[in-house]
Coordinates of N, CA and C in Angstrom, one line a residue:
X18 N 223.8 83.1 139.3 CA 222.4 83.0 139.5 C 222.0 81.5 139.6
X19 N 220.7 81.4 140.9 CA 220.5 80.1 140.5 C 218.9 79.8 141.1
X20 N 218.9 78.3 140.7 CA 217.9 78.1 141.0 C 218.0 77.3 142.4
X21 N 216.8 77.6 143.2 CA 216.8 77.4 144.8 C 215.5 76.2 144.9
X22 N 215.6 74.8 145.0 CA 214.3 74.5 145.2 C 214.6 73.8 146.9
X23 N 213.0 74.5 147.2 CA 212.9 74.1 148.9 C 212.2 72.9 148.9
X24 N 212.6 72.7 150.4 CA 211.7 71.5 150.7 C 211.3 71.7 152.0
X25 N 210.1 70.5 152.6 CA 209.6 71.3 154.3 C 210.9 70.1 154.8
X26 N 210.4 68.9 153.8 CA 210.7 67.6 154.4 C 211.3 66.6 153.8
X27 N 212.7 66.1 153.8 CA 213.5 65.8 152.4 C 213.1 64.2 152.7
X28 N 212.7 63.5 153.8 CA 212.5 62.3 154.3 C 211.0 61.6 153.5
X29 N 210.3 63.0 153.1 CA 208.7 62.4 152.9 C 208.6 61.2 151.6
X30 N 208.3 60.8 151.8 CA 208.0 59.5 150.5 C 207.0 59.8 149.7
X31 N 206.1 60.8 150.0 CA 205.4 60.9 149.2 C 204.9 61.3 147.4
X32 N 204.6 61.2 146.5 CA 204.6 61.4 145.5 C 204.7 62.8 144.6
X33 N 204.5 63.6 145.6 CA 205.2 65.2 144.9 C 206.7 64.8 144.8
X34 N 206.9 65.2 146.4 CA 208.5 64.9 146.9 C 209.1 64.2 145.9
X35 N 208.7 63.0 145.6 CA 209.6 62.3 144.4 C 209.5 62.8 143.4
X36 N 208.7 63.3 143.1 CA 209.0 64.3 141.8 C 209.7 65.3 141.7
X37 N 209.5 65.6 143.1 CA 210.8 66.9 142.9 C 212.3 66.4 142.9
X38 N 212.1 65.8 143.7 CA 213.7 65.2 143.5 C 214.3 64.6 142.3
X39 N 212.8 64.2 141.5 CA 213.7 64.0 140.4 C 213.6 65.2 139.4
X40 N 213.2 66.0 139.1 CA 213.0 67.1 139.0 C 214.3 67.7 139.3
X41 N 215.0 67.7 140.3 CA 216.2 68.5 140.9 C 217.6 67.5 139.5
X42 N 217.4 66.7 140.1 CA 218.4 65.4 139.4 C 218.2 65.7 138.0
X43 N 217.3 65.7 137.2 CA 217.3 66.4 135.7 C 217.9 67.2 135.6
X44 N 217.2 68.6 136.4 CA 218.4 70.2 136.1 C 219.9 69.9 136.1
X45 N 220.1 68.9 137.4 CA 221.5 68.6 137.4 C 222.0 68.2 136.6
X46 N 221.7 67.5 135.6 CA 221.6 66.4 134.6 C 222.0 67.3 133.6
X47 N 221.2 68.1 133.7 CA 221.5 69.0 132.2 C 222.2 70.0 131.9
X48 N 222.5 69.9 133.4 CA 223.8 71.8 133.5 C 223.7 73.0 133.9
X49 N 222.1 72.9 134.7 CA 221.5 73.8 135.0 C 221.7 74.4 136.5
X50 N 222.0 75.3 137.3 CA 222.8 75.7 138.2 C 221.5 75.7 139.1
X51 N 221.3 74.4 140.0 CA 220.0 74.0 141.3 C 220.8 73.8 142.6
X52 N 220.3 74.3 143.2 CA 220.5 73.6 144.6 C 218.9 73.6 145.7
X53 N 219.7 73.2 146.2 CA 218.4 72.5 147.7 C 217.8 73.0 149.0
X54 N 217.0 74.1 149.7 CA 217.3 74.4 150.6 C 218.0 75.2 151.2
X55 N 218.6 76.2 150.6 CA 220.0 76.9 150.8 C 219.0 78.6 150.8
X56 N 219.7 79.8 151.2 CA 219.5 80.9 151.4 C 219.5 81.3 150.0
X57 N 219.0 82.2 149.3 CA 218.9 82.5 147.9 C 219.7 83.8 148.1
X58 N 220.3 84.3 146.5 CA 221.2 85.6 146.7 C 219.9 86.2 146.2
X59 N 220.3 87.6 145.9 CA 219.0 88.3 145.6 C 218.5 88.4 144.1
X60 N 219.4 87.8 143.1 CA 219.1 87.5 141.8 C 218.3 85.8 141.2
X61 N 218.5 84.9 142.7 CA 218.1 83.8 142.4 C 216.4 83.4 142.2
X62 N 216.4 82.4 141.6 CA 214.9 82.1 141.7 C 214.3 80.9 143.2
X63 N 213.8 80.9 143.3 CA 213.1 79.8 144.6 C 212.0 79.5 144.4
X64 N 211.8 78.2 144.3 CA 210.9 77.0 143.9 C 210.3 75.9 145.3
X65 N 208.9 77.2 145.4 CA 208.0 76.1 146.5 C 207.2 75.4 146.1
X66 N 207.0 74.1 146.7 CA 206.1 73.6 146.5 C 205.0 73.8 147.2
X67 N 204.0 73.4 146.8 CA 202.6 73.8 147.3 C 201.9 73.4 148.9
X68 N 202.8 72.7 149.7 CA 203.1 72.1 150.7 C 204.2 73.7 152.1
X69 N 204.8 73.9 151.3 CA 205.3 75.5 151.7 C 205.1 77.0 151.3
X70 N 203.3 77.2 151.7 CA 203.1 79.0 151.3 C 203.9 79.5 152.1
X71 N 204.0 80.8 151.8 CA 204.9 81.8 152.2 C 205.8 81.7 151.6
X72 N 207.0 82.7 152.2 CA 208.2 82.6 151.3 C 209.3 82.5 152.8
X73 N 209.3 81.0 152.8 CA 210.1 80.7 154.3 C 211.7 81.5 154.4
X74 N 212.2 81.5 152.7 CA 214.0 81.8 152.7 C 213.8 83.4 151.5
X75 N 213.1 84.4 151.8 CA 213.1 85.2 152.0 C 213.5 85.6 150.8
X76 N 213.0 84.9 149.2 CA 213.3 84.8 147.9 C 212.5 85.8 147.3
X77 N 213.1 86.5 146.2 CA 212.6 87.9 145.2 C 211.5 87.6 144.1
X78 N 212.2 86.5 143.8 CA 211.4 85.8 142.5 C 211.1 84.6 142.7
X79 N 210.0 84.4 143.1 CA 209.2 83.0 143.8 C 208.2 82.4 142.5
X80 N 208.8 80.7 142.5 CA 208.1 80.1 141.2 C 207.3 79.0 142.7
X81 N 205.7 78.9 142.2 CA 204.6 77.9 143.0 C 205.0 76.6 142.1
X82 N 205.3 75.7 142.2 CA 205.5 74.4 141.4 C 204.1 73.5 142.4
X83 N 202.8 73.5 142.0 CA 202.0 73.3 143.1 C 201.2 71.8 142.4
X84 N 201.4 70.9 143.3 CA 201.7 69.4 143.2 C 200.0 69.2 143.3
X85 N 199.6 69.6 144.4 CA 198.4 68.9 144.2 C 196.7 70.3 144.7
X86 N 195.9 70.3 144.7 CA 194.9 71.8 144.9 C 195.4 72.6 145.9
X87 N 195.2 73.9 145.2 CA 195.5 74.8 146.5 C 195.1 75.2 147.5
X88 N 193.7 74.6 147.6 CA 192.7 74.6 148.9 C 193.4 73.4 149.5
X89 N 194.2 72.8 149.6 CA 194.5 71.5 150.5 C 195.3 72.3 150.9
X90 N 197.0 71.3 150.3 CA 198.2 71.8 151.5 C 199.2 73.2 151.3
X91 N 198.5 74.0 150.5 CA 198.7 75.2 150.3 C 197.5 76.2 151.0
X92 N 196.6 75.8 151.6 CA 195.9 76.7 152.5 C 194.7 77.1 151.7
X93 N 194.7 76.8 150.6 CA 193.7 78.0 150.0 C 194.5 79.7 150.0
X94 N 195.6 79.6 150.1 CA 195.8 81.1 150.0 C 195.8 82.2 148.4
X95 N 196.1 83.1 148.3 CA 196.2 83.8 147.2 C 197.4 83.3 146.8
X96 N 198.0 83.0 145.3 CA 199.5 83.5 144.3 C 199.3 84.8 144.1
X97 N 199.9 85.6 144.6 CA 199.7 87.1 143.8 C 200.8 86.7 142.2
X98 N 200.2 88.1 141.5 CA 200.5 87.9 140.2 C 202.3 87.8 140.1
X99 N 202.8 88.2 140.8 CA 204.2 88.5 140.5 C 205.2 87.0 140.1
X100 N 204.0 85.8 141.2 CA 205.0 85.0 141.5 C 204.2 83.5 140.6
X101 N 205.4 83.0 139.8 CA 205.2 82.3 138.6 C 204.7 80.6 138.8
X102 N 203.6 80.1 137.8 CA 203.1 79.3 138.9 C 202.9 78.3 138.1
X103 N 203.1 77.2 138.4 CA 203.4 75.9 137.7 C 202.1 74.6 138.1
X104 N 201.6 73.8 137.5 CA 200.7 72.6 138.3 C 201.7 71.4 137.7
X105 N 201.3 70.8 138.4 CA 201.9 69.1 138.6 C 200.7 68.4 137.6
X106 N 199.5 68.6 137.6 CA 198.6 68.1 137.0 C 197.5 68.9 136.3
X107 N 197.2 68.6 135.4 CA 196.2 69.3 134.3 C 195.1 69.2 135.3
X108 N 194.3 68.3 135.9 CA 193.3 68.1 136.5 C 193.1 69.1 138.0
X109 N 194.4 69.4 138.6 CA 194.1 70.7 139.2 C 194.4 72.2 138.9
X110 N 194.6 72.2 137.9 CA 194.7 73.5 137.0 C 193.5 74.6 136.8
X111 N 192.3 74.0 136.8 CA 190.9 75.3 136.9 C 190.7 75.5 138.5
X112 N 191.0 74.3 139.6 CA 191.3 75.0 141.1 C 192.0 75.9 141.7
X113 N 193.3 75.8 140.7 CA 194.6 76.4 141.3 C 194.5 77.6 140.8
X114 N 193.5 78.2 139.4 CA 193.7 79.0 139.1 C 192.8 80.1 139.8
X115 N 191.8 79.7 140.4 CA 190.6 80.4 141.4 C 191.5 81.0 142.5
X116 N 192.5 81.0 142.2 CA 193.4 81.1 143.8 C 194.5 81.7 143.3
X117 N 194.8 81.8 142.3 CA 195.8 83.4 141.4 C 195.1 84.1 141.3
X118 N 196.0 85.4 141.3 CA 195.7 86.6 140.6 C 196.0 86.8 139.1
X119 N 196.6 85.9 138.4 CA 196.9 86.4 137.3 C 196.7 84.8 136.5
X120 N 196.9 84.9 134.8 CA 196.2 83.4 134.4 C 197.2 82.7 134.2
X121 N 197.1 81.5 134.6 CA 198.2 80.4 134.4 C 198.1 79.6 133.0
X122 N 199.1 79.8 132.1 CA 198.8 79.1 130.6 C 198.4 77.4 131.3
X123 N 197.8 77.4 129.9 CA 198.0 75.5 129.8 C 199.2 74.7 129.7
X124 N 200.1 75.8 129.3 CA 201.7 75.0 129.1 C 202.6 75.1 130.1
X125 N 202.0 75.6 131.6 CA 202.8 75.6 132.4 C 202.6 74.1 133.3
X126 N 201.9 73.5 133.2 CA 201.6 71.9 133.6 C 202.7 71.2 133.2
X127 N 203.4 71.0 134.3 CA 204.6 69.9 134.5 C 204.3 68.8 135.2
X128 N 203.8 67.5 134.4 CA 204.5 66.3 134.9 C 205.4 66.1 135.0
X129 N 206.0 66.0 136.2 CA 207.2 64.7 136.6 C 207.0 63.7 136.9
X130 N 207.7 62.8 136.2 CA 207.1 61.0 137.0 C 207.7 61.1 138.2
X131 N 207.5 60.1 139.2 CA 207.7 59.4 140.6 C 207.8 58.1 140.2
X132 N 207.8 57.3 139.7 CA 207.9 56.0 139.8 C 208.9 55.7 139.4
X133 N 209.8 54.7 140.5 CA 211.1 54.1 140.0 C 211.2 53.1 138.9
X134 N 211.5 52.6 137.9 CA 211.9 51.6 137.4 C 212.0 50.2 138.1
X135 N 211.3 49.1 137.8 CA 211.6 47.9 138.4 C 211.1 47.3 139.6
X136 N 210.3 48.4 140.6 CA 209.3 48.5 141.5 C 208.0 47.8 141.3
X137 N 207.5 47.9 140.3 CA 205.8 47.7 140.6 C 206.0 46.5 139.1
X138 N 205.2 45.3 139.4 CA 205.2 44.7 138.3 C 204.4 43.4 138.7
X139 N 203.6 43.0 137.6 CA 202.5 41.5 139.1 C 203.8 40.0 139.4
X140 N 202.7 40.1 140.5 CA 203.5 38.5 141.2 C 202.2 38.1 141.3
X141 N 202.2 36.5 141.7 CA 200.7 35.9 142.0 C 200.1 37.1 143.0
X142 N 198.6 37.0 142.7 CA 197.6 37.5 143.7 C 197.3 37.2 144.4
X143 N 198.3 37.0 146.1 CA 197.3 35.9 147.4 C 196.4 37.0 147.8
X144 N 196.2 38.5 147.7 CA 195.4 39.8 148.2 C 194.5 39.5 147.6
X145 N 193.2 39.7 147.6 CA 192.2 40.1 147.2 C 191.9 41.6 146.4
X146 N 191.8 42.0 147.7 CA 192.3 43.6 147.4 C 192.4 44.4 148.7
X147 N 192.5 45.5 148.4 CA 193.0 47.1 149.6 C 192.1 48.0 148.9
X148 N 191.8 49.1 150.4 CA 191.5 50.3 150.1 C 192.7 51.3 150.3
X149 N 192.9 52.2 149.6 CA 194.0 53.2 149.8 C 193.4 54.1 149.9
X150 N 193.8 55.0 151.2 CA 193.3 55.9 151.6 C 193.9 57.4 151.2
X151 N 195.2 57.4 150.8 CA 195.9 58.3 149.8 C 195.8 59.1 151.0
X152 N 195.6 60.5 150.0 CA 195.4 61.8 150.8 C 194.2 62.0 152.0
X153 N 193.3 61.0 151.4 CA 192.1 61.3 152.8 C 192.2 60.7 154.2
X154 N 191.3 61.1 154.4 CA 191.7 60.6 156.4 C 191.0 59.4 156.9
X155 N 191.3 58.8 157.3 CA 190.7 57.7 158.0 C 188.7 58.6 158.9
X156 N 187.9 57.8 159.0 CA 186.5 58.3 159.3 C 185.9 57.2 159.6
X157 N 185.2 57.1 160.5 CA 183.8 56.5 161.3 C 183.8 55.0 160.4
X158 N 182.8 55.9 159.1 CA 182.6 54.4 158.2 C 183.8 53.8 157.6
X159 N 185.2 54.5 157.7 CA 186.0 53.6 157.0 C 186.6 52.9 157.9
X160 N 186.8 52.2 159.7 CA 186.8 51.4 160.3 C 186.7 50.1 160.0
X161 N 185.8 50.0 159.0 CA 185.7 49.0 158.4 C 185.1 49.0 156.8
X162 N 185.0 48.9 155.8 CA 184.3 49.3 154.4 C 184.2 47.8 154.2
X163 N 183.3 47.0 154.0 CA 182.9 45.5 153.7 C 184.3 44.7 154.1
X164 N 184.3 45.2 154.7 CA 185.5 43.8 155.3 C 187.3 44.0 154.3
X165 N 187.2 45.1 153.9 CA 188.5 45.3 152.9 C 189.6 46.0 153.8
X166 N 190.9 45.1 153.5 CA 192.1 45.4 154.5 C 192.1 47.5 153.9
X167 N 192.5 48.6 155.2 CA 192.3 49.8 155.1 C 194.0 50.1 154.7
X168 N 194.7 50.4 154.0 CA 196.2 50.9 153.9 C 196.5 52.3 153.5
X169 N 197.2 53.0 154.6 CA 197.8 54.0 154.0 C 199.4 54.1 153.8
X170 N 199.6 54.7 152.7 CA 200.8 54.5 152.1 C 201.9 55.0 152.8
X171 N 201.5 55.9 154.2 CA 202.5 56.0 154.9 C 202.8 55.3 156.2
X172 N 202.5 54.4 155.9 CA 202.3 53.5 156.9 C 203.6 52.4 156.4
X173 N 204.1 52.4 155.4 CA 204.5 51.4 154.7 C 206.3 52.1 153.9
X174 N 207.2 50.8 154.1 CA 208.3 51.7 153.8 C 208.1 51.3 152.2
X175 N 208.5 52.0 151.2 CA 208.5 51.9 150.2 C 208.3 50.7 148.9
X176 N 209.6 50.2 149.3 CA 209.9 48.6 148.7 C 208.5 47.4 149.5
X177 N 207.9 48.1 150.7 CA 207.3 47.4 151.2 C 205.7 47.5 150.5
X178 N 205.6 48.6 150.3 CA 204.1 48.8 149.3 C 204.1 48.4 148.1
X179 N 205.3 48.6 147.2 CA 205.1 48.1 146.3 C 205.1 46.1 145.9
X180 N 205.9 45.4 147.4 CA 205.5 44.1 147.6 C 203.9 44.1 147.6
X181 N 203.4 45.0 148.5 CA 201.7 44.9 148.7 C 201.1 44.6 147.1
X182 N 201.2 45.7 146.1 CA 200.3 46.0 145.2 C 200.7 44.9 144.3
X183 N 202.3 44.3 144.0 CA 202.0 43.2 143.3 C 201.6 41.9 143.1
X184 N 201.6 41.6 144.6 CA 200.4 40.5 145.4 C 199.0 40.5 145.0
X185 N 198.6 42.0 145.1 CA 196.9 42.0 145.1 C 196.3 42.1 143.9
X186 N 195.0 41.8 144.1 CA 194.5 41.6 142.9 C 193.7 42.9 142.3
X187 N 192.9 43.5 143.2 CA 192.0 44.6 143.3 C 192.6 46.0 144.1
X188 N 192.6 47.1 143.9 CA 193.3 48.2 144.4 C 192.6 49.3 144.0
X189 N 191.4 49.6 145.6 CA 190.4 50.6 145.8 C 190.9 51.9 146.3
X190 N 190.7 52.9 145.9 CA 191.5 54.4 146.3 C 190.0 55.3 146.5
X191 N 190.4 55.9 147.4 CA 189.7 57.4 147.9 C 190.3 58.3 147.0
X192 N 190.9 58.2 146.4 CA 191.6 59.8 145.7 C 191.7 59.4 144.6
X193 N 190.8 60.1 143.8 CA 190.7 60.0 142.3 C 192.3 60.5 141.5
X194 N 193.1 61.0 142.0 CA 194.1 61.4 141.2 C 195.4 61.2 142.0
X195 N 195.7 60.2 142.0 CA 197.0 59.6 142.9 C 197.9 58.5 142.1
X196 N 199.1 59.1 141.9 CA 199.9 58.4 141.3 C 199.9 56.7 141.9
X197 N 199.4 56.6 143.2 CA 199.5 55.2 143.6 C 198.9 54.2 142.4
X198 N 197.9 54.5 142.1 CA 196.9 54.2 141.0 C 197.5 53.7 139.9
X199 N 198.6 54.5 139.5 CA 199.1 53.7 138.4 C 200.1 53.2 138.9
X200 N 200.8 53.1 139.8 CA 201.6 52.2 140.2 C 200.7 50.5 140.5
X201 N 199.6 51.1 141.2 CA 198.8 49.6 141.2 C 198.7 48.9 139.9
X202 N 198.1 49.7 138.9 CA 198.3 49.2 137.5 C 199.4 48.3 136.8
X203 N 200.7 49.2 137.5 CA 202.2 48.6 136.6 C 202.2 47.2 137.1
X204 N 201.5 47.0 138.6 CA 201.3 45.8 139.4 C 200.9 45.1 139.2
X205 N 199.9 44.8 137.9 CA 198.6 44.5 137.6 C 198.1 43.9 138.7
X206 N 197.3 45.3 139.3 CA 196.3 45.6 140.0 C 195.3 45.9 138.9
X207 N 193.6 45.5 139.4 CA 192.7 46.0 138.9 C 192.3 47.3 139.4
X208 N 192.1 48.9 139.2 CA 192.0 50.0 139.9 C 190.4 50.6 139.8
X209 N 189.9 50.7 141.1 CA 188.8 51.2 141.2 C 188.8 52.5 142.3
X210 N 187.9 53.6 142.0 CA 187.5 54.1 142.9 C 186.4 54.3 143.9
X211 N 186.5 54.2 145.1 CA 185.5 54.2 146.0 C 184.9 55.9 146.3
X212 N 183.5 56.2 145.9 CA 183.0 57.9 145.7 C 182.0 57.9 146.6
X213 N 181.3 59.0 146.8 CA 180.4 59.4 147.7 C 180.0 59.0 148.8
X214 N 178.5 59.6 149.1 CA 178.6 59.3 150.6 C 178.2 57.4 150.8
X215 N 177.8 57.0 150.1 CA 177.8 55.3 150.0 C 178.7 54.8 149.9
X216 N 180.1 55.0 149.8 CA 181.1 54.6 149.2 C 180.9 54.1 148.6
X217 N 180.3 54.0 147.3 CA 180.3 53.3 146.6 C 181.3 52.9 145.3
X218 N 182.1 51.8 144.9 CA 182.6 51.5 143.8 C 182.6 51.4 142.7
X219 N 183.4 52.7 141.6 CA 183.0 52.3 140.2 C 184.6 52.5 139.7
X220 N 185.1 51.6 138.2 CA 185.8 51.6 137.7 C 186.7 52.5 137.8
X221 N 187.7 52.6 137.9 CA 189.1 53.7 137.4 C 189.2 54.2 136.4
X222 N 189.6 55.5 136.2 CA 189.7 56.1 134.7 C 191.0 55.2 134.2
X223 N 191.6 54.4 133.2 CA 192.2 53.6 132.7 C 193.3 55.0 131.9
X224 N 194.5 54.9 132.9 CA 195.6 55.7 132.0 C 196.8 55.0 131.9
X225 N 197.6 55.4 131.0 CA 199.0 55.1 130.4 C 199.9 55.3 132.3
X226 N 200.0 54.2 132.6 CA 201.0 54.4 133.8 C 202.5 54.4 133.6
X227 N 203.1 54.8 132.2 CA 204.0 54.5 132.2 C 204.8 56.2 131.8
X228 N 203.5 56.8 131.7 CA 204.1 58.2 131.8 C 204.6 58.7 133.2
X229 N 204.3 58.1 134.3 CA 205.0 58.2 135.5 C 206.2 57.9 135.8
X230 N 206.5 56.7 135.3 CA 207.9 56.0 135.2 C 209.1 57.1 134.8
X231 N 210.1 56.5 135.7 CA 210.9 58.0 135.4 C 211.8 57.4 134.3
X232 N 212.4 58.0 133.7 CA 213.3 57.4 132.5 C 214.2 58.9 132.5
X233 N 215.2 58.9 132.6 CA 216.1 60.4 132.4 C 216.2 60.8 130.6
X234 N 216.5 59.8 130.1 CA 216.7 60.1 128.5 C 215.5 60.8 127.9
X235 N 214.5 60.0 128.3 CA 213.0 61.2 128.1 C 212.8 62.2 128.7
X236 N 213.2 62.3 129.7 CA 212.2 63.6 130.9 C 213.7 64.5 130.5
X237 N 214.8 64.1 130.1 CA 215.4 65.7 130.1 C 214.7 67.0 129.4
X238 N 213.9 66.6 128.9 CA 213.0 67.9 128.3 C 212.3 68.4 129.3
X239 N 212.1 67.7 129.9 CA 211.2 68.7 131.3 C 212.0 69.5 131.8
X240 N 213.5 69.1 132.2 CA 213.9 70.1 133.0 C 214.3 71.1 132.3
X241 N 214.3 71.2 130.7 CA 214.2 72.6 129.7 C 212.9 73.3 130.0
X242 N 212.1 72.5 129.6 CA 210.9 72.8 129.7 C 210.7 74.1 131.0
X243 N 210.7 73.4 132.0 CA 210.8 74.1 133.5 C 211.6 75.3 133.5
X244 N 212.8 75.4 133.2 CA 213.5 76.6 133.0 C 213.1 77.4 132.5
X245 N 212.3 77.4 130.7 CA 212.3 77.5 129.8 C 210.6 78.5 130.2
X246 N 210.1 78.2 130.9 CA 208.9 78.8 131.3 C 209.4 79.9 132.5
X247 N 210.0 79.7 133.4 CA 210.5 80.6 134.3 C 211.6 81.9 133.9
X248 N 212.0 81.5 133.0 CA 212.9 82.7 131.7 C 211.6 83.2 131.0
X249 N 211.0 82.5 130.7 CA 209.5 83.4 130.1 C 209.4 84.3 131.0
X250 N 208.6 84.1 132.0 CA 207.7 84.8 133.4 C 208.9 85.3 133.5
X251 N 209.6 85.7 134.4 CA 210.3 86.5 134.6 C 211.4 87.5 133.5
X252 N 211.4 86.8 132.3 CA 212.0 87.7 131.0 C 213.2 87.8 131.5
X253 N 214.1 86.7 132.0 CA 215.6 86.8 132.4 C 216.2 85.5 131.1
X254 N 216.7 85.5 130.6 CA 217.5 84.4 129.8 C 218.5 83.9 130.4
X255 N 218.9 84.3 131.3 CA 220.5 84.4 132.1 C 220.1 82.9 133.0
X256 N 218.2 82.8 133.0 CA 218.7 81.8 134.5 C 219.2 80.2 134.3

């Protein structure tokens, strides 16, 4: 028996993605029987992310590991009750729940960090600052926002953004809940968010960015953890 985690897109850089992967690398880590993408037997479990509704590889026992709201890249669709459902963040936990049939504890919130080691850290500030546009879309008034360079992070190869953030000084975000955020931080970046229909700028909620940071010696509990909840829900001990 095992565990099946999918992916749409193994190339994406984006901040679930890294989580899952490291996420995968823990279970492996600890002895726990994962693989990637592969056809499931009919005893296995299969782990989508919230980026792939449906059930693409035609899995019995379907775990939601769902990274960011379910009205985004999950559709807004239903979880029916059967299938076991996990958040990435406390903060979309009362969204995601409007969108099950059945109630998701508080203890099923799994952070994974995403952030590498040794990546984000300050160098002089010749930036001023950036707006990050994260998850949102480029629009009319953001053409221009007071003259502030516009970046999105897919625009940028990896090693190359985190050169950005530890140059700059200031680091404006459209998305209140994006791990970029604290990566600007590790950067010492100052982190603000830009809200409403004025765009207007107010302070960043100030968090611990180092809970992101991946560290294996600490996070092997997550991938107990993870198991440890899907042997609940499903009442298998075997997986």
């Amino acid at each position: 028996m095992s565990i099946v985690l999918c992916l749409t897109n193994p190339d994406e850089q984006s901040g679930g993605m890294r989580a899952v992967y490291y996420l995968f690398s823990l279970l492996v880590k600890t002895g726990y029987d994962v693989i990637l993408n592969a056809s499931p037997k009919p005893d296995d479990v299969v782990v989508y992310t919230d980026n792939m509704p449906g059930n693409l590889y035609g899995g019995r026992r379907i775990v939601r590991y769902m990274c960011y709201y379910a009205g985004e890249y999950f559709g807004g669709k239903r979880i029916p009750a059967h299938e076991c459902v996990m958040v990435y963040h406390r903060d979309y936990l009362e969204e995601i729940q409007q969108h099950a049939d059945a109630p998701i504890p508080e203890d099923n919130v799994l952070l994974v960090p995403s952030i590498e080691p040794g990546m984000f850290y300050p160098e002089d500030k010749v930036q001023d600052c950036i707006l990050y546009v994260g998850k949102k879309h480029y629009d009319a008034d953001l053409k221009d926002w007071n003259g502030v360079p516009i970046v999105a992070k897919d625009n940028f190869k990896r090693g190359d953004f985190a050169t950005l953030l530890r140059r700059t000084k200031n680091f404006y975000s459209l998305d209140r809940r994006t791990v970029a955020t604290s990566e600007a931080q590790l950067a010492g970046c100052v982190p603000w968010y830009v809200v409403g229909p004025g765009r207007q700028a107010e302070s960043a909620e100030i968090l611990d960015p180092t809970m992101y940071l991946m560290w294996p010696e600490r996070d092997e509990a997550l991938a107990h953890k993870f198991v440890s909840i899907i042997r609940t829900f499903f009442d298998d001990p075997s997986i």
